[in-house]
Structures are given as C-alpha cells and as structure tokens.
Amino acid sequence: MPQGQPSTVPDDGLTTRQRRNRPLVVVHTGEMKGKSTAAFGLALRAWNQGWPVGVFQFVKSAKWKVGEESALRALGRVHEQTGEGAPVTWHKMGEGWSWIQRPGTESDHAADAREGWEQVKRDLAAQTYRFYVLDEFTYPMKWGWVDVDDVVATLASRPGQQHVVITGRGADPRLVDAADLVVEMTKVKHPMDAGQKGQRGIEW
Amino acid sequence: MPQGQPSTVPDDGLTTRQRRNRPLVVVHTGEMKGKSTAAFGLALRAWNQGWPVGVFQFVKSAKWKVGEESALRALGRVHEQTGEGAPVTWHKMGEGWSWIQRPGTESDHAADAREGWEQVKRDLAAQTYRFYVLDEFTYPMKWGWVDVDDVVATLASRPGQQHVVITGRGADPRLVDAADLVVEMTKVKHPMDAGQKGQRGIEW
C-alpha cells in the first residue's frame, strides 16, 4: 500500500477531502488469478463500511465463484438479521439475470451481456449500490457485445459516490485510461506448470 | 484462470486426485495493492469449503485491515450460529498476539514477529487450521526477524492438507522457490499518481 504524501497535488479545484472521497473506477486485469478474488476482498471492506454491494457476473461458468458467492450472501444475511455491514446483491448472467425471467429459453450470450450492462446502467443512474463488482466484464467488451465507449461515458457521468471494480483479462486501453486504479496480476509461478490441476477451495 | 490440461504431467508417483488435492503454499507479492485483499478473498472460498481459517497479521498498522477483519469475523459468527462455513480466527501482532497477555508492556516488534511465527509453527504441527493467511509475513523475513530457511523447512514438512497464503512485498527468492503459486501485483495506474490520498472502504 502506498504511504505518505501524494507525489503531485492536482490543480483540479477540489479540496483534499473531496479528492479523497472521490468514487473510484478500479480495474483488475492481467493473465494471472487474483483479479476477481481481490475484487471480492475489496467487497468485504465495502460491506464493513455499510455500502450496499452489487455483484454482476458477466461470464457464465461451470464453477462460478461459489465460495465468494456463498460467503458474500452470508454477509448479506448478517446485515438483514443484525444491521451490521450492508446488503449484498448477486446477479449472474447465463442462468438468467435475476431481474428477468425467461424459463425454458436458450439464451444468447451477447444479448445476456448487453442486458446485464443495461441493468448496471439503470442501477448506476438510480444509485442502487455504492460498491459494484462487474466480474469478468472485460470479455463482453473485448468480444464487441458491449460498447467500450458507452461504458467509459457511463462511468464518467455516474452520479454520487459509487465505486466500480471491473475484472478480467485484456482490459481495453480506453477503460484503463478511464480508470483511477489499475492493477495487473502477473504470473510468477503456477502449480499447473508442475502438472497440477485446479482444486476445490483454491480455484473456486 | 488457467483452463484445460496441464502443460506437463509430472513423474512424481501421485495420482491426479492426490496431486489435485495437494496443499498449496501461495505467495502474493509485488509493489501494488491487492496482495492481502486477494488473500482474504481466497479465505472466503476456504470458509465456504468448511476449512477453519487462521489469519496472522504480522505488521502492526494504524489502520489494520478493519473491513476484512469485521467481515471474516462475521462469517466466523455465522458458522457458530448456523454451522455454515467454518470458524475464523484472527490474530494480530503488536496489539499482543491473542494467545499471550502482556498488559502494559511496550513490545518489541522483532520479538513479536518471532512469537507469531512460533505460534504458526505450533498450529501447523497441530493442524489447527486448514487455511492460513500470514499477512505481510514477508517483512519480518526481510528484516531478519524470522529465519527464511526455517519458514521454508517448516512449510515443506507441514502435515496434512494445510494451505498457506503469505503476503507482502519483496518475497525472498527461497520462499518463491518453495511456493506452489506466486502472484505478483503490478502497478499500472494508481490514484495517488493524480494526487489522491487513500480513502475509507477502499484502502482499509
């Protein structure tokens, strides 16, 4: 964690407090694991601050993020029962986003991704959450399903104090440019190099 | 996340299942934030697997990791009340490790770090936890307070199925060598570059 004084003081007309509390766009990218995991770790801090957490998982997966989902949902229940922390809402693409019902129909991934993004836009406009995880959202941008310029413009004009964390490989340069904080997870060493496959509790 | 087949199949006499379930030493290092955050994100998965989680914070901090601590302690209480998940135990250096009581005495940081490591060794020998976070443990090694060779030997000979995640900058090459999985968090862009200081809910 960086310590001490910022290296420059910007000429942006904001007070230190205003600048400090400016809502952030955070991007976790790179080839290595830890991108989503660190985003869910950040969600723990948001929860503890009493910030409503909204998670949008943008890629359908056989394994999802079951551990993180169970734990964050449990924290949401803690909030319901005791008032500690904050509500947690978890949306998944591909199983049908929770705000739509399309039983029995085969869904189109591109349409699903676009629908998810439209809901994120509505939630940002309504300030539904204070902390958003758009998990693996780089991929629908990369595949052309969601327009990067629309994402950047929406993030730039979002109202209030909403923090947004976007994860996934190959973040678009326009998104990196628009972000306040970008972390790249780099591989140094991975057990699959030694022939080990993923395991329960570690990979999912 | 890596997908598909491992690139090599090792000649180690283990079955795929044995290899898959081999307990891991994971190191999160690098200059950038996300090291501890990702470790606590992994702890969510461990909790969901029903693996007892033990956290050891090795550097005294004005701000600690209050968000993660509150959230993980809340998950520990969920386990106590409902049986869901797993117990969570959180130890802090500098406020006096929880297993010792030294009221009113000024503590010596090097001695505190050594005491913490001795407790970790006892817990590994007793298999007290199944998932360990040794947060910022690279620093006592770097500062010569804890012997790296002892750490590597202890990890190599730990019994059972205990996963250990170590975080902090400047991981010793011997530790990197001993680890199964090493992730480096690299800075791409940070708001402090633009003069912004840390903020509640994001930095702590």
Short mmCIF file of N, CA, C and O in Angstrom, two decimals, chain B residues 13-91:
data_model
loop_
_atom_site.label_atom_id
_atom_site.label_comp_id
_atom_site.label_asym_id
_atom_site.label_seq_id
_atom_site.Cartn_x
_atom_site.Cartn_y
_atom_site.Cartn_z
N GLY B 13 4.81 -39.97 -9.09
CA GLY B 13 4.20 -41.12 -8.42
C GLY B 13 2.84 -40.84 -7.80
O GLY B 13 2.28 -41.69 -7.13
N LEU B 14 2.30 -39.63 -8.00
CA LEU B 14 1.00 -39.29 -7.42
C LEU B 14 -0.10 -39.49 -8.45
O LEU B 14 0.12 -39.32 -9.65
N THR B 15 -1.29 -39.85 -7.98
CA THR B 15 -2.45 -39.85 -8.87
C THR B 15 -2.89 -38.41 -9.10
O THR B 15 -2.50 -37.50 -8.36
N THR B 16 -3.71 -38.24 -10.14
CA THR B 16 -4.23 -36.90 -10.42
C THR B 16 -4.96 -36.34 -9.22
O THR B 16 -4.82 -35.18 -8.85
N ARG B 17 -5.75 -37.22 -8.56
CA ARG B 17 -6.51 -36.76 -7.40
C ARG B 17 -5.57 -36.34 -6.27
O ARG B 17 -5.77 -35.30 -5.63
N GLN B 18 -4.54 -37.14 -6.01
CA GLN B 18 -3.58 -36.78 -4.96
C GLN B 18 -2.91 -35.45 -5.30
O GLN B 18 -2.72 -34.59 -4.45
N ARG B 19 -2.57 -35.30 -6.58
CA ARG B 19 -1.87 -34.09 -6.99
C ARG B 19 -2.80 -32.88 -6.88
O ARG B 19 -2.43 -31.82 -6.42
N ARG B 20 -4.07 -33.13 -7.29
CA ARG B 20 -5.04 -32.04 -7.26
C ARG B 20 -5.27 -31.54 -5.84
O ARG B 20 -5.45 -30.35 -5.62
N ASN B 21 -5.28 -32.44 -4.88
CA ASN B 21 -5.60 -32.05 -3.52
C ASN B 21 -4.37 -31.72 -2.68
O ASN B 21 -4.47 -31.56 -1.48
N ARG B 22 -3.24 -31.62 -3.34
CA ARG B 22 -2.01 -31.29 -2.61
C ARG B 22 -2.15 -29.91 -2.01
O ARG B 22 -2.57 -28.97 -2.69
N PRO B 23 -1.85 -29.77 -0.73
CA PRO B 23 -1.98 -28.44 -0.12
C PRO B 23 -0.95 -27.47 -0.71
O PRO B 23 0.16 -27.87 -1.05
N LEU B 24 -1.34 -26.22 -0.81
CA LEU B 24 -0.53 -25.24 -1.52
C LEU B 24 0.09 -24.20 -0.59
O LEU B 24 -0.49 -23.83 0.42
N VAL B 25 1.28 -23.76 -0.98
CA VAL B 25 1.85 -22.53 -0.44
C VAL B 25 1.71 -21.48 -1.52
O VAL B 25 2.19 -21.66 -2.64
N VAL B 26 1.00 -20.40 -1.19
CA VAL B 26 0.72 -19.34 -2.15
C VAL B 26 1.38 -18.06 -1.66
O VAL B 26 1.31 -17.74 -0.47
N VAL B 27 2.04 -17.35 -2.56
CA VAL B 27 2.67 -16.07 -2.20
C VAL B 27 2.07 -14.97 -3.07
O VAL B 27 2.04 -15.09 -4.30
N HIS B 28 1.57 -13.92 -2.43
CA HIS B 28 1.11 -12.72 -3.14
C HIS B 28 2.13 -11.62 -2.87
O HIS B 28 2.23 -11.12 -1.75
N THR B 29 2.86 -11.24 -3.90
CA THR B 29 3.91 -10.24 -3.70
C THR B 29 3.78 -9.14 -4.77
O THR B 29 2.77 -9.06 -5.45
N GLY B 30 4.77 -8.27 -4.86
CA GLY B 30 4.72 -7.16 -5.82
C GLY B 30 4.47 -5.84 -5.12
O GLY B 30 4.12 -5.79 -3.94
N GLU B 31 4.64 -4.76 -5.88
CA GLU B 31 4.59 -3.41 -5.31
C GLU B 31 3.18 -2.90 -5.10
O GLU B 31 2.96 -1.91 -4.41
N MET B 32 2.23 -3.54 -5.71
CA MET B 32 0.90 -2.96 -5.82
C MET B 32 -0.07 -3.54 -4.81
O MET B 32 0.09 -4.65 -4.33
N LYS B 33 -1.12 -2.78 -4.52
CA LYS B 33 -2.17 -3.26 -3.63
C LYS B 33 -2.86 -4.49 -4.23
O LYS B 33 -2.73 -4.77 -5.41
N GLY B 34 -3.59 -5.19 -3.41
CA GLY B 34 -4.31 -6.37 -3.86
C GLY B 34 -3.75 -7.66 -3.28
O GLY B 34 -4.40 -8.69 -3.35
N LYS B 35 -2.56 -7.59 -2.70
CA LYS B 35 -1.92 -8.79 -2.17
C LYS B 35 -2.73 -9.37 -1.01
O LYS B 35 -3.10 -10.54 -1.01
N SER B 36 -2.99 -8.54 0.00
CA SER B 36 -3.76 -9.01 1.15
C SER B 36 -5.22 -9.20 0.75
O SER B 36 -5.87 -10.17 1.16
N THR B 37 -5.72 -8.27 -0.05
CA THR B 37 -7.12 -8.32 -0.45
C THR B 37 -7.44 -9.64 -1.14
O THR B 37 -8.47 -10.26 -0.86
N ALA B 38 -6.56 -10.05 -2.03
CA ALA B 38 -6.79 -11.32 -2.73
C ALA B 38 -6.67 -12.50 -1.77
O ALA B 38 -7.37 -13.50 -1.92
N ALA B 39 -5.79 -12.38 -0.78
CA ALA B 39 -5.66 -13.46 0.21
C ALA B 39 -6.95 -13.60 1.01
O ALA B 39 -7.42 -14.72 1.26
N PHE B 40 -7.54 -12.48 1.39
CA PHE B 40 -8.80 -12.55 2.14
C PHE B 40 -9.95 -13.01 1.23
O PHE B 40 -10.89 -13.66 1.69
N GLY B 41 -9.86 -12.69 -0.05
CA GLY B 41 -10.82 -13.24 -1.00
C GLY B 41 -10.72 -14.76 -1.06
O GLY B 41 -11.73 -15.47 -1.06
N LEU B 42 -9.49 -15.28 -1.08
CA LEU B 42 -9.31 -16.74 -1.05
C LEU B 42 -9.89 -17.33 0.24
O LEU B 42 -10.44 -18.43 0.23
N ALA B 43 -9.76 -16.57 1.33
CA ALA B 43 -10.30 -17.06 2.61
C ALA B 43 -11.81 -17.27 2.53
O ALA B 43 -12.35 -18.13 3.23
N LEU B 44 -12.49 -16.49 1.69
CA LEU B 44 -13.94 -16.69 1.51
C LEU B 44 -14.22 -18.09 0.95
O LEU B 44 -15.18 -18.75 1.34
N ARG B 45 -13.37 -18.49 -0.02
CA ARG B 45 -13.57 -19.83 -0.59
C ARG B 45 -13.29 -20.91 0.44
O ARG B 45 -14.01 -21.91 0.51
N ALA B 46 -12.24 -20.70 1.21
CA ALA B 46 -11.90 -21.68 2.26
C ALA B 46 -13.06 -21.80 3.25
O ALA B 46 -13.49 -22.91 3.60
N TRP B 47 -13.57 -20.64 3.68
CA TRP B 47 -14.70 -20.62 4.61
C TRP B 47 -15.86 -21.43 4.04
O TRP B 47 -16.46 -22.26 4.73
N ASN B 48 -16.15 -21.21 2.76
CA ASN B 48 -17.27 -21.91 2.12
C ASN B 48 -17.04 -23.41 2.04
O ASN B 48 -17.99 -24.18 1.99
N GLN B 49 -15.77 -23.83 1.99
CA GLN B 49 -15.44 -25.26 1.98
C GLN B 49 -15.51 -25.88 3.37
O GLN B 49 -15.28 -27.08 3.53
N GLY B 50 -15.73 -25.04 4.39
CA GLY B 50 -15.74 -25.56 5.75
C GLY B 50 -14.34 -25.74 6.33
O GLY B 50 -14.14 -26.48 7.28
N TRP B 51 -13.36 -25.04 5.75
CA TRP B 51 -11.98 -25.13 6.23
C TRP B 51 -11.74 -24.07 7.30
O TRP B 51 -11.86 -22.87 7.00
N PRO B 52 -11.36 -24.46 8.50
CA PRO B 52 -11.04 -23.47 9.52
C PRO B 52 -9.95 -22.50 9.02
O PRO B 52 -8.93 -22.94 8.46
N VAL B 53 -10.22 -21.21 9.20
CA VAL B 53 -9.34 -20.16 8.69
C VAL B 53 -8.60 -19.51 9.87
O VAL B 53 -9.22 -19.12 10.86
N GLY B 54 -7.28 -19.43 9.75
CA GLY B 54 -6.47 -18.71 10.74
C GLY B 54 -5.72 -17.57 10.06
O GLY B 54 -4.97 -17.80 9.11
N VAL B 55 -5.95 -16.35 10.54
CA VAL B 55 -5.26 -15.18 9.99
C VAL B 55 -4.25 -14.68 11.01
O VAL B 55 -4.57 -14.55 12.20
N PHE B 56 -3.03 -14.43 10.55
CA PHE B 56 -1.98 -13.86 11.39
C PHE B 56 -1.48 -12.58 10.72
O PHE B 56 -0.89 -12.64 9.65
N GLN B 57 -1.73 -11.45 11.36
CA GLN B 57 -1.27 -10.17 10.78
C GLN B 57 0.08 -9.83 11.38
O GLN B 57 0.19 -9.56 12.58
N PHE B 58 1.10 -9.79 10.54
CA PHE B 58 2.46 -9.69 11.03
C PHE B 58 3.03 -8.28 11.11
O PHE B 58 4.15 -8.11 11.55
N VAL B 59 2.29 -7.30 10.65
CA VAL B 59 2.80 -5.93 10.76
C VAL B 59 1.76 -5.08 11.46
O VAL B 59 0.59 -5.05 11.05
N LYS B 60 2.19 -4.42 12.52
CA LYS B 60 1.28 -3.54 13.24
C LYS B 60 0.98 -2.33 12.36
O LYS B 60 1.87 -1.75 11.77
N SER B 61 -0.28 -1.99 12.28
CA SER B 61 -0.66 -0.89 11.39
C SER B 61 -1.67 0.00 12.09
O SER B 61 -2.47 -0.46 12.90
N ALA B 62 -1.63 1.26 11.79
CA ALA B 62 -2.60 2.19 12.35
C ALA B 62 -4.01 1.83 11.88
O ALA B 62 -4.98 2.01 12.58
N LYS B 63 -4.09 1.34 10.66
CA LYS B 63 -5.42 1.09 10.10
C LYS B 63 -5.78 -0.38 10.01
O LYS B 63 -6.91 -0.73 9.72
N TRP B 64 -4.83 -1.25 10.19
CA TRP B 64 -5.06 -2.68 10.06
C TRP B 64 -5.84 -2.97 8.79
O TRP B 64 -5.79 -2.23 7.82
N LYS B 65 -6.56 -4.10 8.83
CA LYS B 65 -7.43 -4.46 7.70
C LYS B 65 -8.82 -4.57 8.29
O LYS B 65 -9.38 -5.65 8.40
N VAL B 66 -9.35 -3.45 8.77
CA VAL B 66 -10.57 -3.49 9.59
C VAL B 66 -11.77 -4.05 8.84
O VAL B 66 -12.58 -4.77 9.42
N GLY B 67 -11.87 -3.73 7.55
CA GLY B 67 -13.01 -4.23 6.79
C GLY B 67 -12.97 -5.74 6.65
O GLY B 67 -13.96 -6.43 6.92
N GLU B 68 -11.83 -6.25 6.24
CA GLU B 68 -11.70 -7.70 6.08
C GLU B 68 -11.88 -8.40 7.42
O GLU B 68 -12.50 -9.46 7.49
N GLU B 69 -11.31 -7.81 8.47
CA GLU B 69 -11.41 -8.44 9.79
C GLU B 69 -12.87 -8.52 10.24
O GLU B 69 -13.34 -9.58 10.66
N SER B 70 -13.60 -7.42 10.13
CA SER B 70 -15.01 -7.42 10.53
C SER B 70 -15.80 -8.44 9.74
O SER B 70 -16.62 -9.18 10.29
N ALA B 71 -15.58 -8.45 8.44
CA ALA B 71 -16.36 -9.34 7.58
C ALA B 71 -16.02 -10.79 7.88
O ALA B 71 -16.92 -11.64 8.01
N LEU B 72 -14.73 -11.11 8.01
CA LEU B 72 -14.39 -12.51 8.26
C LEU B 72 -14.81 -12.94 9.66
O LEU B 72 -15.24 -14.08 9.86
N ARG B 73 -14.71 -12.04 10.63
CA ARG B 73 -15.21 -12.39 11.97
C ARG B 73 -16.72 -12.62 11.93
O ARG B 73 -17.24 -13.51 12.60
N ALA B 74 -17.43 -11.81 11.13
CA ALA B 74 -18.88 -12.02 10.99
C ALA B 74 -19.16 -13.40 10.40
O ALA B 74 -20.08 -14.10 10.83
N LEU B 75 -18.34 -13.81 9.43
CA LEU B 75 -18.52 -15.14 8.85
C LEU B 75 -18.23 -16.23 9.88
O LEU B 75 -18.88 -17.28 9.90
N GLY B 76 -17.25 -15.97 10.75
CA GLY B 76 -16.98 -16.92 11.84
C GLY B 76 -18.20 -17.06 12.75
O GLY B 76 -18.55 -18.17 13.18
N ARG B 77 -18.88 -15.94 13.02
CA ARG B 77 -20.09 -15.99 13.86
C ARG B 77 -21.23 -16.73 13.14
O ARG B 77 -22.00 -17.45 13.76
N VAL B 78 -21.31 -16.52 11.80
CA VAL B 78 -22.31 -17.28 11.03
C VAL B 78 -22.07 -18.77 11.24
O VAL B 78 -23.02 -19.55 11.47
N HIS B 79 -20.82 -19.19 11.21
CA HIS B 79 -20.52 -20.60 11.43
C HIS B 79 -20.96 -21.06 12.81
O HIS B 79 -21.57 -22.12 12.97
N GLU B 80 -20.64 -20.25 13.82
CA GLU B 80 -21.02 -20.61 15.20
C GLU B 80 -22.52 -20.78 15.33
O GLU B 80 -23.01 -21.66 16.04
N GLN B 81 -23.26 -19.89 14.65
CA GLN B 81 -24.71 -19.86 14.85
C GLN B 81 -25.46 -20.86 13.97
O GLN B 81 -26.50 -21.38 14.37
N THR B 82 -24.93 -21.11 12.78
CA THR B 82 -25.70 -21.92 11.83
C THR B 82 -24.96 -23.17 11.37
O THR B 82 -25.56 -24.03 10.72
N GLY B 83 -23.68 -23.25 11.64
CA GLY B 83 -22.90 -24.38 11.14
C GLY B 83 -22.43 -24.20 9.71
O GLY B 83 -21.62 -24.98 9.21
N GLU B 84 -22.93 -23.16 9.03
CA GLU B 84 -22.47 -22.89 7.66
C GLU B 84 -21.02 -22.43 7.67
O GLU B 84 -20.58 -21.74 8.59
N GLY B 85 -20.28 -22.81 6.64
CA GLY B 85 -18.91 -22.31 6.53
C GLY B 85 -17.98 -22.93 7.54
O GLY B 85 -18.03 -24.15 7.78
N ALA B 86 -17.14 -22.11 8.15
CA ALA B 86 -16.07 -22.61 9.01
C ALA B 86 -15.72 -21.56 10.06
O ALA B 86 -16.03 -20.39 9.90
N PRO B 87 -15.04 -21.99 11.14
CA PRO B 87 -14.58 -21.00 12.11
C PRO B 87 -13.47 -20.11 11.53
O PRO B 87 -12.70 -20.55 10.66
N VAL B 88 -13.42 -18.89 12.00
CA VAL B 88 -12.39 -17.93 11.59
C VAL B 88 -11.69 -17.40 12.85
O VAL B 88 -12.37 -16.96 13.78
N THR B 89 -10.38 -17.47 12.87
CA THR B 89 -9.61 -16.96 14.00
C THR B 89 -8.64 -15.91 13.48
O THR B 89 -7.97 -16.12 12.48
N TRP B 90 -8.60 -14.76 14.16
CA TRP B 90 -7.84 -13.62 13.66
C TRP B 90 -6.85 -13.18 14.73
O TRP B 90 -7.26 -12.80 15.83
N HIS B 91 -5.57 -13.27 14.43
CA HIS B 91 -4.52 -12.89 15.37
C HIS B 91 -3.80 -11.65 14.86
O HIS B 91 -3.46 -11.57 13.68
#
